[in-house]
Amino acid sequence: MIGSDPDLLRVGNCSGFYGDRFSAMREMLTGGELDVLTGDYLAELTMLILGRDRLKDPDLGYAKTFLRQLEDCLGLAAERGVRIVANAGGANPAGLADRIRELTARLGLDVSVAHVEGDDLTARAAELDLGSPLVANAYLGCWGIVECLNSGADVVVTGRVTDASVIVGPAAAHFGWQRTDFDALAGAVAAGHVIECGTQATGGNYSFFTEIADLTRPGFPIAELRRDGSSAITKHPGTGGAVTVDTVTAQLMYEIQDERYAGPDVTTRLDTIEVVQDGEDRVLLRGTRGEAPPPQLKVSLNTLGGFRNEMDFVLTGLDIEAKAELARRQLEAGLPRRPAELTWTLSRLDRPDADTEETASAILRCVVRDSDQDVVGRAFSNVAVEMALASYPGFSLTGVPGKASPYGVFTAGHVDPAEVPHVAVLPDGRRVDVPPASGVGEVLMKTSPTPPREPEPLPGPTRRVPLGTFVAARSGDKGGNANIGVWVRTEQQWRWLAHALTVEKLRELLPEAAELPITRTTLPNLRALNFVVEGILGDGAASQARFDPQAKGLGEWLRSRHIDIPEALL
């Protein structure tokens, strides 16, 4: 058992990404009662960054800010009996564990440290038919964390586990869950999915943010987990932000595929979760059902795609289109060698008769990519600078020309779990092999066996207004794909949304997605729809192929589009 209450475990989160609020660890430890403090430091792009760090120095490859946070807070956590579980090990969990042990010795603390490893498949990528990536990491589950905690570890660090695993592991250890307790595990995954992105569960990136009284510095979330897998999502008293059905639903809809949220330990049925307000800043998650995990583990594959550079030209006043055409023609004619990819984008931010120079200006962006660094380095930026006195009137650039920078390409692979050496390295140095999941099932299907029943359409006269008048949205990236989750608050609104926002209507509202494959999933219990738009992000966030490379604003763009809505709802 981890906490003092055998039927309750209070798990707080202090990080949603590598670079999140540094002071959050101390804030969570001093703000109220906790049994476990977790942190999620990894993303698809982060694994590329940490992998490159380790190539430069084999002692690196972990989230360095986490170590600095521990230097400030490890004594406080030990004093309060709070265990810490984080995936900050990144590409080098063993190295991070060693640095933490050195830290505890220097601080004179009696703190035991364990780590989980085995996710790094880089050296075996070709053998496993995964190509030749810079880094290859399997998504491990919670059971290595369970072994570490059951051994008495006070701090557990991992490499690439699923984001929710740092929450599921402590719950499974505390309640003694077995591998086939799928409903309980799925409930913990739901809670973990809500809190792993930090303040996105307490009002951050929330469509109706103007309804929240104080969003200056939102508090980080807490999941109060119960033995049956149900939970209450809350935050420390007196902290900013809010915990409501909508802020929690927003995070449930983040970066999902369909109604089955598949992980290495359990497949969580998102279409079974009941979300209920239970007082101020307290939301219950209950009724979550789980199924067997899929037969293969997902693998994050990051490869260096080449080099990129970009230049932003400022176009002011009249004849914007003609100025843009002249800049394009001059730059392309001056390049000694044309890059493999050369993309122009004109953003018409200007308006007629503007009363400031900035609002009279548009931005012309040129992005270039090539496998040869020299082609998109000075050979590109020098040409743009040479145009300064020979181009359109009012010529200027937004910044100093830069050097070419490497970019990554993300793809997802899959391997047999038996091929992945999931290992818990305990505080005394013992290595415990963690067996792969048993009773796996073929669950990665696109639709439910029984499609959900949609409500009756809502008739009546309509008015053309923005979709976001009462529809909320949350969007995000998964490799080259993006998801857009949308939901409403009332049954009447749901009667309209379920029929109005079809795949065809989405293509109409988002022309950039018009020619791409789109899958729609209906989640009636959340009054929500989820859309997966395939290929809109090119080769993934690391490739920076799009204006919004992680699709964070895609849902808000959708909300801003006008659509015919029944007057009865307005």
XYZ file of C-alpha atoms in Angstrom:
570
model
C 0.000 0.000 0.000
C 1.266 3.477 -0.856
C -0.971 5.916 1.037
C -2.572 5.691 4.472
C -6.095 4.924 3.177
C -6.433 1.449 1.633
C -9.489 2.537 -0.386
C -8.242 5.903 -1.698
C -5.125 7.114 -3.501
C -4.488 10.815 -4.139
C -2.310 11.258 -7.235
C -1.285 14.743 -8.323
C 0.478 15.751 -11.526
C 3.085 18.518 -11.822
C 4.104 18.376 -15.492
C 2.327 17.979 -18.817
C 5.388 18.385 -21.060
C 9.131 19.040 -21.008
C 9.166 22.769 -20.264
C 6.047 23.004 -18.091
C 5.885 25.282 -15.050
C 9.082 24.687 -13.047
C 7.533 25.656 -9.706
C 4.637 23.183 -10.064
C 6.408 20.392 -8.146
C 6.797 22.557 -5.056
C 3.268 23.987 -5.461
C 1.783 20.484 -5.529
C 3.800 19.284 -2.526
C 2.914 22.293 -0.371
C -0.658 22.906 -1.553
C -2.399 19.990 0.161
C -2.467 16.255 0.773
C -0.975 13.867 -1.805
C 0.138 10.248 -1.801
C 1.891 10.276 -5.183
C 3.200 13.056 -7.397
C 3.597 12.289 -11.100
C 5.025 14.088 -14.093
C 4.694 13.589 -17.836
C 7.732 15.026 -19.633
C 7.585 13.164 -22.943
C 5.980 13.663 -26.326
C 6.737 12.359 -29.792
C 8.865 15.444 -30.506
C 10.549 15.268 -27.072
C 11.853 11.755 -27.718
C 13.629 13.069 -30.817
C 15.192 15.919 -28.818
C 16.321 13.622 -25.986
C 17.567 11.003 -28.431
C 19.763 13.612 -30.120
C 20.997 14.748 -26.686
C 22.126 11.226 -25.893
C 23.883 10.859 -29.249
C 25.974 13.906 -28.350
C 26.599 12.722 -24.782
C 25.702 9.160 -23.624
C 25.213 10.467 -20.079
C 22.328 12.692 -21.209
C 18.949 11.886 -22.790
C 16.710 12.666 -19.793
C 14.631 15.719 -18.803
C 17.199 17.880 -17.037
C 14.576 20.185 -15.504
C 13.134 17.254 -13.538
C 16.490 16.749 -11.818
C 16.593 20.447 -10.931
C 13.054 20.239 -9.554
C 14.079 17.309 -7.370
C 17.049 19.239 -6.044
C 14.572 21.799 -4.740
C 11.778 19.452 -3.662
C 13.038 15.921 -2.937
C 13.528 16.607 0.762
C 10.043 18.069 0.988
C 8.534 15.000 -0.722
C 10.405 12.666 1.650
C 9.262 14.657 4.664
C 5.621 14.432 3.541
C 5.797 10.785 2.490
C 4.918 11.533 -1.133
C 6.261 9.121 -3.725
C 7.303 10.471 -7.109
C 6.741 8.707 -10.451
C 7.761 10.345 -13.736
C 8.697 9.415 -17.287
C 11.468 12.032 -17.230
C 14.041 9.311 -17.961
C 13.263 9.767 -21.653
C 16.033 8.111 -23.669
C 18.174 7.355 -20.596
C 16.183 6.321 -17.492
C 19.162 4.485 -15.977
C 21.291 7.611 -16.302
C 18.633 9.752 -14.634
C 18.260 7.251 -11.786
C 22.028 7.436 -11.187
C 21.930 11.242 -11.126
C 19.064 11.154 -8.590
C 21.034 8.777 -6.347
C 23.975 11.181 -6.502
C 21.580 13.985 -5.581
C 20.147 12.120 -2.586
C 23.661 11.419 -1.291
C 24.651 15.056 -1.680
C 21.484 16.208 0.114
C 21.852 13.571 2.821
C 18.409 12.096 2.163
C 17.308 8.526 2.814
C 15.405 8.143 -0.464
C 15.339 4.982 -2.581
C 15.336 5.223 -6.370
C 14.238 2.709 -9.026
C 13.750 2.890 -12.745
C 12.042 1.126 -15.645
C 13.863 0.381 -18.886
C 13.586 -1.746 -22.007
C 11.545 0.610 -24.191
C 14.599 1.667 -26.251
C 14.617 -0.493 -29.398
C 16.918 1.732 -31.455
C 19.774 -0.761 -31.724
C 17.374 -3.523 -32.801
C 15.158 -1.460 -35.113
C 16.299 -3.107 -38.348
C 16.012 -6.584 -36.824
C 12.418 -5.770 -35.785
C 11.512 -4.413 -39.249
C 11.299 -0.861 -37.903
C 13.692 0.676 -40.429
C 16.647 2.846 -39.433
C 15.273 5.535 -37.091
C 17.350 7.888 -34.981
C 15.379 6.674 -31.941
C 12.816 3.886 -31.546
C 10.896 3.527 -28.298
C 8.121 1.084 -27.441
C 5.248 2.374 -25.317
C 5.455 0.323 -22.110
C 2.662 0.010 -19.576
C 2.311 0.261 -15.820
C 3.606 -3.061 -14.472
C 7.282 -2.134 -14.318
C 6.274 0.869 -12.208
C 4.223 -1.461 -9.990
C 7.275 -3.667 -9.375
C 9.363 -0.635 -8.438
C 6.765 0.746 -6.039
C 6.125 -2.649 -4.442
C 9.859 -2.865 -3.733
C 9.566 0.306 -1.644
C 10.982 2.824 -4.125
C 10.335 6.466 -3.204
C 11.190 7.751 -6.684
C 10.507 5.844 -9.915
C 11.653 7.145 -13.286
C 10.869 5.573 -16.638
C 11.568 5.973 -20.315
C 8.764 5.862 -22.885
C 5.735 4.537 -21.045
C 2.240 5.633 -22.055
C 1.353 9.001 -20.562
C -1.317 7.531 -18.261
C 0.972 4.742 -16.984
C 2.632 6.998 -14.417
C -0.816 7.297 -12.786
C -2.060 3.731 -13.417
C 1.097 2.176 -11.932
C 0.696 3.716 -8.450
C -3.021 2.829 -8.435
C -2.392 -0.798 -9.426
C 0.313 -1.102 -6.754
C -1.819 0.523 -4.057
C -4.990 -1.475 -4.707
C -3.298 -4.739 -5.671
C -5.000 -4.935 -9.059
C -4.284 -7.892 -11.285
C -3.550 -7.766 -14.994
C -7.071 -8.865 -15.907
C -8.817 -6.237 -13.751
C -9.616 -4.443 -16.973
C -12.440 -2.226 -15.688
C -10.395 -0.910 -12.763
C -7.337 -0.395 -14.971
C -9.440 1.387 -17.587
C -10.849 3.706 -14.936
C -7.321 4.605 -13.870
C -6.323 5.168 -17.505
C -9.243 7.599 -17.861
C -8.117 9.489 -14.742
C -4.521 9.387 -15.936
C -5.463 10.675 -19.373
C -7.254 13.609 -17.740
C -4.430 14.723 -15.427
C -1.312 13.787 -17.444
C -1.432 17.032 -19.436
C -1.402 19.140 -16.302
C -3.421 22.338 -16.378
C -5.305 21.368 -19.535
C -7.663 19.670 -17.036
C -8.105 22.817 -14.938
C -8.966 25.335 -17.642
C -5.868 25.582 -19.817
C -6.528 25.517 -23.589
C -10.267 25.407 -22.844
C -12.741 26.769 -25.410
C -14.925 28.631 -22.907
C -11.969 30.048 -20.957
C -13.765 33.365 -20.420
C -16.150 31.578 -18.026
C -13.321 30.789 -15.608
C -12.946 33.438 -12.918
C -9.171 33.215 -12.498
C -7.012 31.600 -15.169
C -3.910 33.648 -14.419
C -2.089 30.673 -12.914
C -4.274 27.545 -12.961
C -3.597 24.865 -10.392
C -2.387 21.427 -11.418
C -4.874 18.521 -11.272
C -5.324 15.698 -8.777
C -7.032 12.324 -9.275
C -8.531 10.736 -6.174
C -8.627 7.097 -7.238
C -10.848 4.398 -5.725
C -10.437 0.636 -5.603
C -13.001 0.052 -8.395
C -11.134 2.405 -10.754
C -13.536 5.321 -10.358
C -12.044 8.675 -9.466
C -12.658 12.284 -8.600
C -10.697 14.924 -10.502
C -9.903 17.993 -8.410
C -7.112 20.443 -7.513
C -5.605 21.968 -4.413
C -7.824 24.557 -2.625
C -7.118 28.182 -3.437
C -5.393 27.523 -6.757
C -6.446 29.130 -10.017
C -8.434 27.621 -12.842
C -11.421 25.338 -12.445
C -12.366 21.661 -12.573
C -15.689 21.206 -14.330
C -17.392 18.612 -16.498
C -16.302 20.628 -19.524
C -12.635 21.079 -18.576
C -12.442 17.335 -17.863
C -14.301 16.408 -21.052
C -11.905 18.616 -23.013
C -8.970 16.538 -21.814
C -10.783 13.224 -22.354
C -11.188 14.262 -26.007
C -7.503 15.181 -26.405
C -5.399 13.157 -28.868
C -7.743 10.185 -29.110
C -8.563 8.019 -32.119
C -11.987 6.500 -31.542
C -14.081 5.038 -28.724
C -11.359 2.497 -27.913
C -8.314 4.080 -26.240
C -5.836 1.247 -26.678
C -2.844 0.875 -24.367
C -0.346 -1.842 -23.467
C -2.261 -2.923 -20.330
C -5.914 -2.328 -21.194
C -8.172 -0.901 -23.865
C -10.279 1.842 -22.292
C -13.792 2.286 -23.624
C -14.226 6.050 -23.804
C -17.869 5.532 -24.728
C -18.594 4.161 -21.237
C -17.178 6.961 -19.078
C -19.695 8.923 -17.019
C -18.570 12.459 -16.138
C -20.462 14.093 -13.243
C -19.957 17.370 -11.355
C -19.641 16.630 -7.627
C -19.281 20.065 -6.113
C -16.966 22.973 -6.794
C -13.752 21.952 -8.562
C -14.620 18.267 -8.267
C -15.687 15.958 -11.110
C -16.407 12.235 -10.857
C -15.324 9.707 -13.500
C -17.194 6.444 -13.133
C -18.584 3.480 -15.033
C -15.505 3.092 -17.247
C -15.232 -0.303 -18.871
C -12.067 -1.953 -20.060
C -11.174 -4.612 -22.585
C -8.048 -6.631 -23.279
C -5.087 -4.685 -24.685
C -4.156 -5.024 -28.358
C -1.786 -7.825 -29.411
C 1.099 -5.491 -30.291
C 2.931 -2.615 -28.642
C 3.085 0.730 -30.379
C 6.581 2.043 -31.137
C 7.535 5.699 -31.530
C 9.958 6.049 -34.464
C 11.780 9.335 -34.976
C 14.057 9.813 -37.971
C 16.033 12.834 -39.137
C 14.210 13.951 -42.270
C 16.767 16.498 -43.449
C 17.236 20.233 -42.928
C 14.851 23.176 -43.089
C 14.912 26.940 -43.110
C 12.350 29.683 -43.492
C 12.056 33.369 -44.231
C 9.159 35.722 -43.499
C 8.730 38.755 -45.747
C 6.629 41.705 -44.559
C 4.387 43.186 -47.272
C 2.747 46.515 -46.418
C -0.005 48.615 -47.938
C -1.254 48.320 -51.504
C -0.643 45.661 -54.180
C -0.030 42.851 -51.679
C -0.550 40.051 -54.201
C 1.763 41.670 -56.769
C 4.448 42.262 -54.115
C 4.227 38.632 -53.065
C 4.560 37.439 -56.637
C 7.655 39.587 -57.201
C 9.312 38.268 -54.018
C 8.596 34.670 -55.042
C 9.979 35.185 -58.539
C 13.132 36.949 -57.346
C 14.020 34.467 -54.609
C 13.461 31.369 -56.720
C 15.463 32.861 -59.610
C 18.362 33.682 -57.286
C 18.728 30.265 -55.653
C 21.886 28.474 -56.846
C 20.067 25.162 -56.385
C 16.364 24.583 -55.856
C 15.596 22.777 -52.571
C 13.715 19.485 -52.638
C 10.728 21.265 -51.044
C 9.915 24.948 -51.393
C 6.592 26.159 -49.981
C 5.102 29.654 -50.031
C 2.269 30.847 -47.772
C 0.694 34.303 -47.873
C -1.140 35.302 -44.690
C -3.405 38.270 -45.377
C -3.344 39.890 -41.962
C -3.713 43.336 -43.531
C -6.902 45.342 -43.750
C -7.901 48.344 -45.926
C -7.304 51.884 -44.637
C -5.494 50.525 -41.560
C -4.698 52.993 -38.777
C -1.426 51.238 -37.843
C 1.392 49.993 -40.053
C 1.189 46.524 -38.529
C -2.474 46.100 -39.436
C -1.668 47.282 -42.972
C 0.832 44.436 -43.415
C 0.709 40.824 -44.592
C 3.266 38.040 -44.084
C 4.746 36.004 -46.928
C 6.472 32.897 -45.583
C 8.875 30.725 -47.542
C 9.791 27.335 -46.067
C 12.491 25.168 -47.650
C 13.609 21.584 -46.946
C 16.411 19.457 -48.345
C 18.674 16.587 -47.365
C 21.676 18.852 -48.041
C 22.194 21.363 -45.235
C 24.056 23.787 -47.507
C 21.147 24.049 -49.969
C 18.794 25.464 -47.317
C 21.433 27.253 -45.248
C 23.213 30.444 -46.226
C 22.660 29.675 -49.910
C 18.969 30.274 -49.233
C 19.018 33.058 -46.651
C 21.679 35.100 -48.477
C 19.458 35.325 -51.559
C 16.606 36.711 -49.453
C 18.890 39.355 -47.928
C 20.286 40.355 -51.326
C 16.751 41.246 -52.409
C 16.512 44.023 -49.789
C 17.176 46.972 -52.124
C 16.008 45.337 -55.324
C 12.527 44.075 -54.623
C 9.040 45.334 -53.734
C 8.565 48.745 -52.065
C 8.715 48.582 -48.280
C 10.790 45.362 -48.282
C 11.540 43.981 -44.806
C 11.980 40.662 -43.041
C 10.633 39.654 -39.621
C 14.058 38.558 -38.404
C 17.697 37.918 -39.132
C 18.261 35.049 -41.589
C 19.030 31.827 -39.761
C 21.051 28.710 -40.347
C 19.442 25.507 -41.568
C 18.161 23.310 -38.746
C 17.494 19.562 -38.736
C 13.894 18.361 -38.639
C 12.448 15.035 -37.669
C 9.929 12.643 -39.151
C 7.669 10.676 -36.832
C 6.074 7.358 -37.702
C 4.416 4.716 -35.575
C 5.474 1.082 -35.666
C 4.242 -2.026 -33.864
C 6.050 -4.983 -32.341
C 5.195 -8.181 -30.518
C 5.353 -7.454 -26.748
C 7.559 -10.542 -26.318
C 10.258 -8.683 -28.289
C 10.422 -5.840 -25.757
C 12.507 -6.418 -22.584
C 10.344 -4.575 -20.045
C 12.593 -4.438 -16.942
C 12.127 -2.942 -13.473
C 15.472 -2.062 -11.869
C 14.832 -1.979 -8.109
C 16.551 0.221 -5.511
C 18.900 -2.619 -4.520
C 19.964 -3.130 -8.131
C 17.934 -6.276 -8.757
C 16.483 -6.522 -12.254
C 12.950 -7.886 -12.536
C 11.634 -8.926 -15.947
C 8.068 -7.785 -16.472
C 6.108 -10.286 -18.602
C 4.021 -9.030 -21.512
C 0.274 -8.716 -21.169
C -1.746 -11.911 -21.318
C -5.211 -12.345 -22.782
C -4.656 -9.710 -25.451
C -7.404 -9.071 -27.954
C -7.785 -7.722 -31.468
C -9.402 -4.421 -30.484
C -8.036 -1.827 -32.878
C -11.165 -1.502 -34.954
C -12.645 1.674 -36.339
C -16.234 1.254 -35.202
C -18.148 -0.262 -32.325
C -19.705 -3.715 -32.783
C -23.027 -1.976 -32.189
C -22.984 1.620 -33.469
C -24.251 4.134 -30.878
C -27.783 5.337 -31.300
C -27.945 8.944 -32.439
C -30.656 11.265 -31.094
C -33.534 12.535 -33.176
C -32.683 15.584 -35.324
C -33.662 19.002 -34.009
C -35.958 20.767 -36.511
C -36.780 24.451 -36.819
C -35.579 27.675 -38.455
C -31.857 28.381 -38.352
C -29.471 31.291 -38.152
C -25.891 31.403 -39.479
C -23.468 31.929 -36.586
C -20.051 30.567 -35.479
C -20.057 26.881 -34.560
C -18.318 27.805 -31.310
C -21.325 29.766 -30.116
C -21.984 26.796 -27.826
C -19.780 23.996 -29.207
C -16.449 23.374 -27.453
C -13.432 21.736 -29.085
C -10.000 20.333 -28.285
C -7.518 19.234 -30.936
C -4.046 17.708 -31.012
C -1.502 15.687 -32.959
C -0.784 11.990 -33.340
C 2.084 11.658 -35.763
C 0.970 13.087 -39.088
C -2.698 12.902 -38.094
C -4.767 15.316 -36.046
C -7.826 14.742 -33.902
C -10.590 17.263 -33.301
C -12.952 16.485 -30.442
C -16.120 18.576 -30.201
C -18.858 18.422 -27.576
C -21.881 20.270 -26.220
C -23.553 20.600 -22.841
C -27.252 19.864 -23.315
C -29.341 17.121 -24.893
C -30.997 19.607 -27.247
C -27.604 20.799 -28.482
C -26.548 17.169 -28.907
C -29.661 16.444 -30.997
C -28.433 19.089 -33.426
C -24.677 18.434 -33.344
C -24.880 14.671 -33.929
C -26.597 15.257 -37.269
C -25.162 18.612 -38.338
C -21.432 17.989 -38.044
C -20.841 15.154 -40.489
C -17.568 14.299 -42.182
C -18.817 16.098 -45.283
C -19.640 19.227 -43.279
C -16.213 19.121 -41.618
C -14.556 19.016 -45.055
C -16.615 22.069 -46.029
C -15.735 23.994 -42.863
C -12.020 23.094 -42.967
C -10.961 23.290 -46.616
C -7.384 22.285 -45.721
C -8.793 18.858 -44.825
C -11.145 18.565 -47.793
C -9.104 15.958 -49.692
C -7.830 13.998 -46.680
C -9.248 10.800 -45.119
C -11.433 11.655 -42.106
C -12.949 9.271 -39.555
C -15.809 10.294 -37.249
C -16.595 8.634 -33.899
C -19.736 9.294 -31.869
C -19.519 9.388 -28.049
C -23.100 9.981 -26.832
C -22.251 9.714 -23.125
C -19.982 12.751 -23.512
C -22.299 14.426 -26.059
C -19.228 14.452 -28.236
C -17.891 13.717 -31.698
C -14.284 12.942 -32.503
C -12.726 13.400 -35.922
C -9.344 12.046 -36.993
C -7.919 13.879 -40.003
C -5.204 11.741 -41.562
C -2.058 13.314 -42.984
C -2.860 16.948 -42.231
C 0.406 17.307 -40.261
C 2.616 15.722 -42.911
C 5.415 13.780 -41.214
C 4.431 14.904 -37.720
C 5.142 17.819 -35.398
C 8.920 17.470 -35.641
C 8.809 18.074 -39.395
C 7.162 21.503 -38.883
C 5.329 21.093 -42.145
C 2.339 23.248 -41.222
C 1.562 26.657 -39.751
C 0.175 24.866 -36.659
C 2.454 21.777 -36.534
C 0.774 20.159 -33.497
C -2.824 20.986 -34.515
C -3.400 22.826 -31.234
C -5.484 25.518 -32.934
C -7.349 23.289 -35.390
C -10.365 22.920 -33.099
C -10.539 26.667 -32.489
C -10.431 27.327 -36.228
C -13.372 24.942 -36.593
C -15.274 26.758 -33.836
C -14.791 30.070 -35.635
C -16.437 28.818 -38.840
C -20.041 29.819 -39.492
C -22.800 27.232 -39.757
C -26.610 27.189 -39.728
C -27.773 26.562 -36.137
C -31.423 26.216 -35.020
C -32.715 29.417 -33.480
C -34.132 27.356 -30.616
C -30.564 26.792 -29.429
C -29.613 30.475 -29.668
